[in-house]
Structure formats: C-alpha cells, structure tokens
Short mmCIF file of C-alpha atoms in Angstrom, two decimals:
data_model
loop_
_atom_site.label_atom_id
_atom_site.label_comp_id
_atom_site.label_asym_id
_atom_site.label_seq_id
_atom_site.Cartn_x
_atom_site.Cartn_y
_atom_site.Cartn_z
CA UNK A 1 -11.04 106.24 85.12
CA UNK A 2 -10.34 105.02 88.40
CA UNK A 3 -10.46 101.78 87.22
CA UNK A 4 -8.29 102.05 83.99
CA UNK A 5 -5.42 103.62 86.81
CA UNK A 6 -4.08 100.62 88.37
CA UNK A 7 -3.73 98.80 84.56
CA UNK A 8 -2.09 101.60 83.08
CA UNK A 9 0.52 101.89 86.29
CA UNK A 10 0.84 98.07 85.91
CA UNK A 11 1.97 98.59 82.17
CA UNK A 12 4.39 101.44 82.80
CA UNK A 13 5.60 99.55 85.91
CA UNK A 14 6.68 95.59 83.72
CA UNK A 15 7.82 98.09 81.30
CA UNK A 16 10.74 99.80 83.44
CA UNK A 17 11.43 96.83 85.61
CA UNK A 18 11.17 93.98 82.21
CA UNK A 19 14.47 97.07 81.22
CA UNK A 20 16.26 96.57 84.73
CA UNK A 21 15.75 93.34 84.36
CA UNK A 22 17.11 92.76 80.88
CA UNK A 23 20.25 94.64 81.74
CA UNK A 24 20.79 93.00 85.21
CA UNK A 25 20.98 89.87 83.06
CA UNK A 26 23.21 91.39 80.40
CA UNK A 27 25.57 91.99 83.22
CA UNK A 28 25.34 88.66 85.04
CA UNK A 29 25.97 86.75 82.27
CA UNK A 30 28.92 89.30 80.93
CA UNK A 31 30.61 88.55 84.50
CA UNK A 32 30.07 84.67 84.15
CA UNK A 33 31.51 84.64 80.74
CA UNK A 34 34.58 86.35 82.11
CA UNK A 35 35.24 84.05 85.08
CA UNK A 36 34.40 80.88 82.91
CA UNK A 37 37.13 82.16 80.65
CA UNK A 38 39.79 83.26 83.00
CA UNK A 39 39.16 80.21 84.70
CA UNK A 40 39.50 77.81 82.22
CA UNK A 41 42.82 79.62 81.56
CA UNK A 42 43.94 78.71 84.86
CA UNK A 43 43.36 75.08 84.16
CA UNK A 44 46.63 73.87 83.98
CA UNK A 45 50.24 75.56 85.02
CA UNK A 46 54.16 75.38 84.86
CA UNK A 47 54.80 76.09 88.40
CA UNK A 48 58.33 74.48 88.29
CA UNK A 49 59.60 75.44 84.79
CA UNK A 50 60.13 72.15 83.37
CA UNK A 51 57.08 72.39 80.55
CA UNK A 52 55.35 70.07 82.72
CA UNK A 53 51.76 70.78 82.97
CA UNK A 54 50.35 70.75 86.39
CA UNK A 55 46.56 70.74 87.46
CA UNK A 56 45.56 74.31 89.36
CA UNK A 57 41.93 73.42 90.14
CA UNK A 58 41.67 76.13 93.10
CA UNK A 59 44.14 78.56 91.05
CA UNK A 60 41.45 78.73 88.56
CA UNK A 61 38.20 78.94 91.06
CA UNK A 62 40.30 81.49 92.63
CA UNK A 63 40.77 83.43 89.40
CA UNK A 64 37.04 83.28 88.52
CA UNK A 65 35.62 84.12 91.96
CA UNK A 66 38.13 87.19 91.45
CA UNK A 67 37.26 87.80 87.64
CA UNK A 68 33.29 87.99 89.13
CA UNK A 69 34.19 90.38 91.67
CA UNK A 70 35.72 92.57 89.15
CA UNK A 71 32.08 93.52 87.37
CA UNK A 72 29.40 95.06 88.32
CA UNK A 73 25.92 94.63 88.12
CA UNK A 74 23.20 97.22 88.13
CA UNK A 75 25.55 99.24 89.99
CA UNK A 76 27.01 97.58 92.90
CA UNK A 77 29.62 95.63 92.83
CA UNK A 78 28.92 91.41 92.45
CA UNK A 79 30.73 89.47 95.44
CA UNK A 80 30.65 86.05 95.35
CA UNK A 81 28.17 83.85 97.40
CA UNK A 82 27.32 80.87 98.47
CA UNK A 83 24.96 79.85 95.46
CA UNK A 84 27.44 80.33 92.82
CA UNK A 85 29.53 77.47 91.64
CA UNK A 86 32.91 77.30 89.87
CA UNK A 87 33.18 73.38 88.39
CA UNK A 88 36.45 71.79 86.31
CA UNK A 89 35.92 69.06 83.86
CA UNK A 90 35.80 67.85 80.39
CA UNK A 91 34.36 69.54 77.28
CA UNK A 92 33.30 67.13 75.16
CA UNK A 93 33.46 67.59 71.01
CA UNK A 94 30.62 64.86 69.99
CA UNK A 95 27.76 65.64 71.87
CA UNK A 96 29.23 69.17 72.56
CA UNK A 97 28.39 69.52 76.60
CA UNK A 98 30.43 69.73 79.77
CA UNK A 99 31.12 67.27 82.62
CA UNK A 100 32.26 68.12 85.72
CA UNK A 101 35.23 66.56 87.23
CA UNK A 102 35.33 68.07 90.55
CA UNK A 103 38.60 68.44 92.50
CA UNK A 104 41.70 66.40 90.45
CA UNK A 105 45.26 66.88 90.17
CA UNK A 106 45.20 65.47 86.84
CA UNK A 107 45.82 68.11 84.19
CA UNK A 108 44.73 65.45 81.46
CA UNK A 109 41.15 65.59 83.12
CA UNK A 110 40.67 69.45 82.84
CA UNK A 111 40.11 71.12 80.00
CA UNK A 112 36.79 73.08 80.49
CA UNK A 113 35.31 75.14 83.53
CA UNK A 114 31.55 76.21 84.34
CA UNK A 115 30.72 79.39 86.11
CA UNK A 116 27.09 79.23 87.54
CA UNK A 117 25.99 83.03 89.11
CA UNK A 118 22.35 83.56 90.61
CA UNK A 119 21.16 87.39 92.09
CA UNK A 120 17.76 88.47 93.19
CA UNK A 121 16.75 91.15 91.74
CA UNK A 122 14.74 93.39 93.80
CA UNK A 123 11.33 94.87 91.49
CA UNK A 124 10.41 98.65 91.57
CA UNK A 125 6.98 99.18 90.15
CA UNK A 126 5.60 95.70 90.02
CA UNK A 127 5.76 94.86 94.00
CA UNK A 128 2.18 95.64 94.49
CA UNK A 129 1.37 92.39 92.53
CA UNK A 130 3.65 90.63 94.78
CA UNK A 131 6.45 90.29 93.25
CA UNK A 132 9.09 92.03 95.50
CA UNK A 133 12.11 90.34 93.69
CA UNK A 134 12.86 88.17 90.58
CA UNK A 135 15.88 85.59 90.65
CA UNK A 136 18.11 86.51 87.88
CA UNK A 137 20.44 83.35 86.68
CA UNK A 138 23.47 83.19 84.49
CA UNK A 139 25.31 80.19 83.63
CA UNK A 140 28.84 79.78 81.27
CA UNK A 141 30.99 77.06 80.01
CA UNK A 142 34.45 77.84 78.59
CA UNK A 143 37.17 74.98 76.98
CA UNK A 144 40.48 74.85 75.90
CA UNK A 145 38.96 73.87 72.08
CA UNK A 146 40.40 74.35 68.64
CA UNK A 147 41.09 77.74 66.54
CA UNK A 148 39.68 77.75 63.01
CA UNK A 149 36.48 76.61 61.50
CA UNK A 150 36.21 73.34 63.78
CA UNK A 151 37.22 70.80 62.13
CA UNK A 152 38.89 67.90 63.44
CA UNK A 153 42.91 68.37 64.36
CA UNK A 154 45.75 66.53 66.45
CA UNK A 155 46.00 69.26 68.99
CA UNK A 156 47.88 70.38 70.99
CA UNK A 157 50.63 70.92 68.28
CA UNK A 158 54.00 70.80 68.94
CA UNK A 159 56.78 71.69 67.00
CA UNK A 160 60.94 71.29 67.87
CA UNK A 161 62.38 74.30 68.44
CA UNK A 162 65.21 73.31 66.10
CA UNK A 163 62.89 73.01 62.78
CA UNK A 164 62.05 76.63 63.23
CA UNK A 165 65.25 77.79 62.80
CA UNK A 166 66.10 78.07 58.91
CA UNK A 167 63.19 80.59 57.67
CA UNK A 168 60.36 80.30 55.23
CA UNK A 169 60.69 76.42 55.37
CA UNK A 170 57.45 74.45 55.52
CA UNK A 171 56.42 71.73 58.00
CA UNK A 172 53.73 68.75 57.37
CA UNK A 173 52.32 67.77 60.67
CA UNK A 174 51.43 64.01 60.53
CA UNK A 175 48.83 61.66 62.51
CA UNK A 176 50.43 58.48 61.71
CA UNK A 177 54.41 58.70 63.10
CA UNK A 178 55.33 59.54 66.26
CA UNK A 179 57.45 62.70 64.57
CA UNK A 180 55.56 65.69 65.97
CA UNK A 181 56.80 67.78 62.63
CA UNK A 182 58.75 67.08 59.49
CA UNK A 183 60.93 69.55 57.07
CA UNK A 184 58.96 69.09 53.97
CA UNK A 185 55.80 70.66 52.87
CA UNK A 186 52.22 69.80 52.52
CA UNK A 187 51.98 67.74 50.43
CA UNK A 188 54.19 64.69 51.02
CA UNK A 189 52.54 61.37 51.75
CA UNK A 190 51.90 61.22 54.91
CA UNK A 191 50.16 64.14 55.83
CA UNK A 192 47.05 65.31 57.14
CA UNK A 193 46.99 68.51 54.99
CA UNK A 194 42.70 68.92 54.68
CA UNK A 195 42.82 68.41 58.39
CA UNK A 196 45.28 71.12 59.59
CA UNK A 197 45.16 73.99 56.99
CA UNK A 198 41.82 74.96 58.42
CA UNK A 199 43.26 75.87 61.74
CA UNK A 200 46.29 77.50 59.81
CA UNK A 201 44.46 79.58 58.08
CA UNK A 202 41.34 80.11 60.31
#
C-alpha cells in the first residue's frame, strides 16, 4: 500500500491538472479568437467620412488588447503581457497562410490579423513531480474573406446606389469590364454567374 499510494496520488493529480489545463487552454483560445476577430474588424476605417479607407494598425492592436482583457482564464482576468503578440498583415488564399507586414499606412496591405497569447498555468498535484507550472499558448488568425463556399469572387463588390432604387431588378456582376454592376440578368453575357452565385446563396 505504501508503494502504491504515490502512484495513485500521481494518477489522481494528473487527472485533476489535465482538467484544469484543458479549461485554461479553451479559455485562452477563446480570448485569442475574439481578439483576432475584433482586431481585423478595425484594420481599415473611414475617419473623414469620405468613403476612403485608411489603415488603422494601432487602433486594431488596441482593440485586440481590449478584447483580450475582457476575457478571463480560470476566474482571473486576462491582462495583456509582454509575451503576447499582435500582428497585422495579409492572408494568402493560395497557400492558406498569413504573413505579417508590420506597421503600415497602406490599407491595401492589411486584410488580416494574428493574435498569440501565452500564459504559465500553475499545477496543483503534479508539482510533486517537479512540474510546478505548464506554459499554455493560443494563436488565432482572422482575415477579411469571402462568404459562401470559398469560391473565388471579385470582391469587394460595389453597387452603384442608383441601381438599387427600382425594386426587384436583377444585377449582373462583370469581371471583364470597368462597370461594377449593370441592369440586366445573370444570364446575359458577359457575366460571372457561376462565380457570384455561390456567395449570394452561401
């Protein structure tokens, strides 16, 4: 019994600590996800009201930090630390990867953000096996992408306001001409019906 007791305590402690670590990982990942989404949403702004996009790198970073700190992990408020990383950049649909561009004033260079969070989690029982804490990390990437099934489309889609005055009219989107929409149907050439339809119904 004396020989078995440490082993039994070790298994019980491992079960308890694994449950705590799983919860911490879930909560940290949730914080990273919400921070990345919020940051991406703030990457481009129209501060002058002139319908011209402006890069908002610092604003996006501050929003990501704010969202991180609105979350909790194991009943403790998450505070942005020096080891946490916010990056903004471009998402490449071809290779399905994110690349950071650093600070930029060009809104065309920003369509996604990445948030990396890391925290040490103190253990309770397995510390007797010289494991006082476990380093937990979570990373999330968010980018401005297409709705629907992911098929390529000519986005962003812009429609002249005058085209929307008459109700129940159909608009065809062209990728071959300069206009952004014309008063006709999806069946009149040239139109990219097969490309646009999945996004409309998606």
